[in-house]
Amino acid sequence: MTTPETVLPDSLTVSPVPLDAAPAPAEAPEPAARWEVRRSDHPRSPEHRASLLRELRFGTEFTDHLAHAVWTPEEGWHDLRVEAYGPITLDPGSAVLHYAQEIFEGLKAYRHVDGSIWAFRPEANARRFAQSARRLALPLLPEEDFLGSLEALVRIDRDWVPGGEGTSLYLRPFMFASERFLGVRPARFVDYMVIASPVGPYFTHGFTPVSIWVAEDFHRAGPGGTGAAKCGGNYAASLLPQQIAYEHDCAQVCFLDAATGTLVEELGGMNVFVVASDGSVSTPELTGTILEGVTRASIIQLLADQGREVAERSITLAEIKDGIASGAITEVFACGTAAVITPIGRLKGEGFDLEVADGAPGETTRVLHKTLTDIQYGHAPDPHGWLRRLA
Ligand SMILES: *Cc1c(COP(=O)(O)O)cnc(C)c1O
């Protein structure tokens, strides 16, 4: 009997490939060719699509198609296809509904002025997806199939990629245990899908500072847990503290490490950076309980390009509170694919409420936001070869 484990990449158990390692050379010239296209017989009309693209929000509308493949231990990945977007049939006994054996990714496709469409560092997402799969005992999806699914879907739905300022097509690859079985073991039927959503800015107020609530009673990840994997379960655990943050008029939660409760780790879905008055920049080091963001890695590289070394180190909540109060810390920002770079204007928690500098976005935050988005939208050169053409 072949078990799912036999297809998992052993190397990932020892030393995960750093997300910012040089991209592997594409093996097949056309990764999309492995995906059979079955066109929808009910695509939205151009007028309907145009009306949806005029009023973009985050993650509420989806394109006409999705990519889908299935896996069994006997056959591996098979039936790779792009087909009409629509509801799926899932047996009530499917393992994912009971034990949350699920992982996902999030990345964006950007329309450039010449009409071409580009993804930002999708190879890094492919590698992280493999690392998440390993942690959740799901099968490995080869990098070229991950990339091919994005290309095949974006090519057929290219008219859904919006062209306005701050807009993009958000791509959501995900994998889940679809086997009908209530025993606890890795599933032997697994589905992989990609859905795509035309999006505007994640935070409705755009590039304006947000308030953050520091959760001291709840943690999103612990040592040896799934914090470094991108899995739905981590998000489920963050929802109650997120709700408490809303009750304190905060947009997001900041989590502390579970072991000591003193170190700042990250937000529910974004990494954090701190800028000091002497210009030095720090971000929490990757300890296994923090998700390694592609945006985080890119910001570290962009600052290095300017000769500014980012200190990846442990940062205590006390240091940040004291620094904001004394003025030694002048900027705090969060980063992730969905919201790109978001200034943090206020840090609140049980017994404290601190405004960062004068609450306005700082210079380092603004320059990084512009540098990164200019590369993504093709307004500036791409010195590190981060963009990959999809269509
Ligand atoms: C996805 C995610 C991030 C940001 O990662 P990016 O690759 O930059 O989008 C940060 N933290 C968590 C918990 C995440 O799930």
XYZ file of C-alpha atoms and ligand atoms in Angstrom:
406
model
C 0.000 0.000 0.000
C 1.392 3.331 -1.015
C 0.951 5.957 1.657
C 0.736 9.678 0.982
C 4.025 10.203 2.786
C 5.974 8.490 0.021
C 5.357 11.410 -2.321
C 6.337 14.092 0.152
C 9.628 15.897 -0.424
C 12.074 14.585 2.181
C 14.348 17.558 1.788
C 11.701 19.832 3.222
C 11.856 18.049 6.539
C 15.526 18.939 6.883
C 16.072 22.349 5.300
C 13.246 24.193 3.622
C 14.332 26.140 0.554
C 14.447 29.820 1.560
C 11.619 31.679 -0.138
C 14.029 34.159 -1.656
C 16.357 31.551 -3.177
C 16.895 32.088 -6.911
C 13.932 30.759 -8.892
C 14.459 27.308 -10.349
C 14.794 27.367 -14.153
C 11.472 26.462 -15.732
C 11.675 22.833 -16.814
C 8.817 22.824 -19.284
C 8.554 25.885 -21.525
C 4.769 25.775 -21.133
C 3.674 24.669 -17.655
C 0.108 25.637 -18.647
C 0.052 22.975 -21.396
C -0.629 20.214 -18.849
C -3.955 21.841 -17.911
C -6.851 20.873 -20.170
C -9.168 23.788 -20.839
C -12.918 23.090 -20.608
C -14.549 26.425 -21.300
C -17.533 27.553 -19.262
C -20.812 27.508 -21.207
C -22.134 30.407 -19.111
C -19.424 33.103 -18.830
C -20.632 36.530 -17.724
C -21.228 39.037 -20.542
C -18.594 41.742 -21.138
C -21.084 44.307 -19.784
C -21.736 42.316 -16.615
C -17.998 41.837 -16.094
C -17.316 45.536 -16.650
C -19.926 46.487 -14.054
C -18.337 44.105 -11.502
C -14.853 45.463 -12.258
C -16.023 49.026 -11.639
C -16.850 48.351 -7.973
C -13.976 46.301 -6.656
C -13.817 45.125 -3.087
C -11.717 42.335 -1.630
C -12.589 38.713 -2.367
C -16.297 39.086 -3.097
C -16.373 38.363 -6.849
C -14.765 35.502 -8.745
C -13.891 34.947 -12.405
C -15.662 32.571 -14.830
C -13.231 29.652 -14.371
C -11.146 27.783 -11.808
C -8.263 25.320 -12.009
C -8.786 21.887 -10.480
C -6.785 18.676 -10.094
C -7.194 15.602 -7.924
C -4.743 13.284 -6.204
C -4.725 9.698 -4.985
C -1.715 7.676 -3.796
C -2.158 5.274 -6.734
C -2.477 7.844 -9.520
C -0.714 10.902 -8.113
C -1.963 14.230 -9.492
C -4.311 13.718 -12.420
C -7.204 15.236 -14.357
C -5.544 18.673 -14.396
C -8.114 21.011 -15.892
C -9.496 24.530 -16.061
C -13.286 24.504 -15.907
C -16.313 26.663 -15.111
C -16.305 28.298 -11.682
C -19.108 26.951 -9.539
C -20.092 25.101 -6.366
C -18.375 21.792 -5.671
C -19.910 18.630 -4.262
C -18.293 17.529 -1.027
C -19.324 14.477 0.974
C -20.327 15.450 4.554
C -17.772 12.876 5.719
C -14.901 14.617 3.896
C -11.905 14.792 6.214
C -11.305 18.521 5.635
C -14.674 19.366 7.224
C -13.706 17.548 10.423
C -9.943 17.789 10.808
C -9.075 20.875 8.709
C -6.414 19.177 6.580
C -6.129 22.171 4.266
C -3.518 24.638 3.000
C -3.648 27.690 0.782
C -1.653 30.395 -0.941
C -2.340 33.984 -1.919
C -0.690 35.971 -4.696
C -1.637 38.626 -7.216
C -1.574 39.083 -10.990
C -1.026 42.657 -12.164
C -2.003 44.201 -15.488
C 0.737 46.368 -17.005
C 0.074 49.323 -19.322
C 0.838 47.222 -22.441
C -1.892 44.754 -21.398
C 0.497 41.977 -20.333
C -0.250 40.218 -17.025
C 2.377 39.325 -14.452
C 2.565 37.441 -11.167
C 4.874 38.572 -8.362
C 7.352 35.832 -7.298
C 4.956 32.892 -7.852
C 7.880 30.458 -7.539
C 8.181 31.508 -3.880
C 4.499 30.738 -3.337
C 4.975 27.358 -5.035
C 7.819 26.520 -2.641
C 5.894 27.686 0.403
C 2.882 25.648 -0.737
C 5.128 22.575 -0.784
C 6.387 23.364 2.713
C 2.825 23.844 3.984
C 1.803 20.565 2.313
C 4.598 18.770 4.120
C 3.481 20.116 7.509
C -0.183 19.219 6.923
C 0.697 15.735 5.536
C -0.751 16.633 2.137
C 0.817 15.523 -1.162
C 3.444 17.641 -2.895
C 2.239 19.547 -5.958
C 5.178 19.968 -8.394
C 6.237 23.602 -8.826
C 5.560 23.522 -12.572
C 1.985 22.348 -11.964
C 1.444 25.117 -9.427
C 2.757 27.694 -11.932
C 0.903 26.033 -14.811
C -2.414 26.235 -12.966
C -1.957 30.000 -12.512
C -0.991 30.529 -16.152
C -3.820 28.404 -17.532
C -6.448 30.107 -15.366
C -5.230 33.664 -15.937
C -4.992 33.113 -19.698
C -8.616 32.056 -20.027
C -9.856 34.732 -17.585
C -7.418 37.487 -18.576
C -10.238 39.992 -19.196
C -11.001 39.755 -15.472
C -7.643 41.314 -14.507
C -8.521 44.918 -13.659
C -6.304 47.771 -14.802
C -6.834 50.565 -12.281
C -4.544 51.927 -9.586
C -4.154 49.507 -6.680
C -6.182 46.781 -8.404
C -5.169 43.240 -9.333
C -6.433 39.698 -9.773
C -5.988 37.919 -6.437
C -5.128 34.240 -6.986
C -6.050 31.723 -4.315
C -4.555 28.229 -4.770
C -5.675 25.741 -2.105
C -5.549 22.028 -1.356
C -7.825 19.989 0.885
C -8.596 16.465 2.099
C -11.723 15.359 0.235
C -11.674 11.711 1.303
C -14.839 10.485 3.027
C -13.393 9.008 6.191
C -13.686 9.902 9.869
C -10.567 8.068 10.984
C -7.627 10.293 11.772
C -4.864 9.873 9.194
C -3.709 11.774 6.088
C -6.412 11.637 3.404
C -6.046 9.466 0.307
C -8.221 11.705 -1.842
C -7.053 15.281 -2.150
C -8.218 18.180 -4.334
C -6.189 21.149 -5.554
C -7.954 24.236 -6.861
C -7.211 27.803 -7.843
C -9.874 30.492 -7.789
C -9.332 34.100 -8.841
C -10.918 37.301 -7.574
C -10.536 40.788 -9.065
C -9.691 43.049 -6.138
C -9.290 46.634 -5.058
C -7.409 47.698 -1.922
C -7.658 45.280 1.035
C -8.306 48.000 3.579
C -11.114 50.181 2.278
C -9.316 53.382 3.316
C -6.211 52.545 1.238
C -2.787 53.681 2.424
C -3.886 55.138 5.735
C -2.572 53.968 9.103
C -4.528 51.278 10.931
C -4.872 50.553 14.638
C -3.668 47.209 15.967
C -4.791 45.312 19.044
C -2.153 43.274 20.884
C -3.658 39.937 21.996
C -2.145 38.776 25.263
C -4.541 35.913 26.113
C -4.625 34.168 22.734
C -1.860 32.899 20.452
C -1.990 31.909 16.799
C 0.912 29.464 16.881
C 3.148 27.590 19.286
C 6.504 25.840 19.069
C 6.209 22.762 16.848
C 2.747 23.813 15.684
C 1.590 24.972 12.272
C 2.501 28.655 12.515
C 4.997 28.506 9.645
C 2.514 26.755 7.347
C -0.201 28.623 5.466
C -3.228 26.651 6.597
C -6.850 27.552 7.247
C -6.645 26.303 10.827
C -4.273 29.125 11.781
C -6.844 31.612 10.568
C -9.668 29.879 12.426
C -7.650 30.290 15.636
C -7.169 33.997 14.941
C -10.844 34.878 14.479
C -11.855 35.257 18.131
C -8.914 37.554 18.966
C -9.677 39.390 15.694
C -13.243 39.914 16.890
C -11.933 41.280 20.190
C -9.686 43.643 18.187
C -12.739 44.970 16.333
C -14.427 45.599 19.675
C -11.465 47.844 20.531
C -11.781 49.700 17.187
C -8.711 47.957 15.789
C -8.403 46.558 12.259
C -6.062 43.659 13.082
C -4.567 41.650 15.940
C -0.884 41.414 16.822
C 0.137 38.065 18.300
C 2.853 37.420 20.865
C 4.909 34.233 21.139
C 3.156 31.441 23.005
C 6.248 30.337 24.934
C 6.961 33.581 26.843
C 4.153 35.964 25.875
C 6.730 38.767 25.551
C 7.847 38.701 21.891
C 5.981 40.297 19.023
C 5.457 37.740 16.258
C 3.060 38.923 13.552
C -0.523 39.854 12.762
C -3.176 37.294 11.834
C -2.140 37.426 8.191
C 0.710 39.927 7.907
C 4.326 40.266 9.025
C 5.536 43.291 11.012
C 8.467 45.719 10.691
C 9.720 48.411 13.058
C 11.750 51.482 12.034
C 13.852 53.296 14.639
C 14.659 57.020 14.729
C 18.259 56.244 13.629
C 16.840 54.646 10.445
C 17.552 51.044 11.444
C 14.872 48.500 10.556
C 13.966 45.302 12.437
C 11.526 42.479 11.934
C 10.847 39.421 14.113
C 13.164 36.553 13.202
C 11.680 33.359 11.743
C 11.423 30.972 14.646
C 9.053 28.385 13.206
C 5.973 30.069 14.667
C 5.959 32.930 12.128
C 4.772 32.658 8.528
C 7.581 33.595 6.135
C 5.925 36.192 3.920
C 6.994 36.778 0.329
C 6.351 40.487 0.944
C 8.551 40.324 4.058
C 11.417 38.718 2.087
C 10.998 41.291 -0.704
C 11.109 44.233 1.723
C 14.281 42.876 3.316
C 15.825 42.713 -0.198
C 14.611 46.201 -1.212
C 16.103 47.712 1.946
C 19.367 45.815 1.343
C 19.400 47.336 -2.178
C 19.412 50.756 -0.443
C 22.251 49.645 1.824
C 19.968 49.205 4.818
C 20.421 45.870 6.554
C 17.258 44.613 8.270
C 17.881 43.055 11.686
C 15.916 39.808 11.931
C 15.819 39.379 15.676
C 13.548 38.883 18.654
C 11.588 42.056 19.411
C 9.799 42.372 22.732
C 6.460 44.090 23.157
C 8.101 46.120 25.953
C 10.739 47.415 23.517
C 8.062 48.520 21.061
C 5.882 50.139 23.729
C 8.833 52.008 25.253
C 10.143 52.951 21.790
C 6.844 54.383 20.621
C 6.406 56.282 23.897
C 9.953 57.758 23.830
C 10.078 58.416 20.080
C 12.914 55.906 19.552
C 10.550 53.998 17.235
C 9.208 56.220 14.471
C 7.417 53.774 12.170
C 5.667 50.420 12.489
C 4.144 48.721 9.478
C 2.575 45.423 8.464
C 3.040 43.653 5.143
C 1.463 40.883 3.116
C 0.244 40.219 -0.414
C -3.357 41.274 0.146
C -2.702 44.667 1.756
C 0.922 45.099 0.475
C 2.309 47.520 3.093
C 0.057 49.019 5.721
C 1.247 51.671 8.161
C 0.367 51.026 11.798
C -0.668 54.300 13.423
C -1.772 53.048 16.805
C -0.908 50.122 19.058
C -3.422 49.202 21.711
C -3.672 46.448 24.278
C -4.872 45.759 27.801
C -3.816 48.896 29.702
C -2.081 50.816 26.901
C -2.953 52.886 23.852
C -0.006 54.377 21.950
C 0.062 56.532 18.839
C 3.088 55.877 16.587
C 4.880 59.176 15.800
C 2.025 61.541 14.863
C -0.096 58.713 13.463
C 0.812 59.550 9.844
C 2.633 57.088 7.541
C 6.435 57.399 7.890
C 8.910 58.020 5.093
C 10.438 54.514 5.064
C 6.974 52.948 4.919
C 5.872 55.217 2.063
C 9.031 54.734 -0.011
C 8.891 50.943 0.416
C 5.226 50.881 -0.593
C 5.980 52.898 -3.736
C 9.125 50.928 -4.649
C 7.366 47.592 -4.292
C 4.143 48.529 -6.094
C 6.087 50.273 -8.897
C 7.870 46.959 -9.581
C 4.624 44.986 -9.375
C 2.766 47.295 -11.790
C 5.705 47.567 -14.215
C 6.325 51.266 -13.500
C 9.926 50.570 -12.444
C 12.618 48.060 -13.502
C 12.508 44.610 -11.889
C 16.178 44.137 -10.916
C 15.649 40.811 -9.124
C 13.509 39.148 -11.814
C 10.541 38.916 -9.459
C 7.840 39.174 -12.118
C 6.750 36.161 -14.130
C 4.571 36.699 -17.181
C 1.297 34.773 -17.041
C -0.487 36.197 -20.080
C 0.109 34.866 4.081
C 0.548 35.331 5.413
C 1.462 36.390 5.573
C 1.980 37.223 4.431
O 2.650 36.491 3.452
P 2.840 37.094 1.988
O 3.545 36.020 1.247
O 3.665 38.322 2.126
O 1.485 37.387 1.459
C 1.885 36.708 6.856
N 1.416 36.033 7.933
C 0.522 35.031 7.812
C 0.053 34.339 9.030
C 0.067 34.644 6.558
O -0.819 33.646 6.456
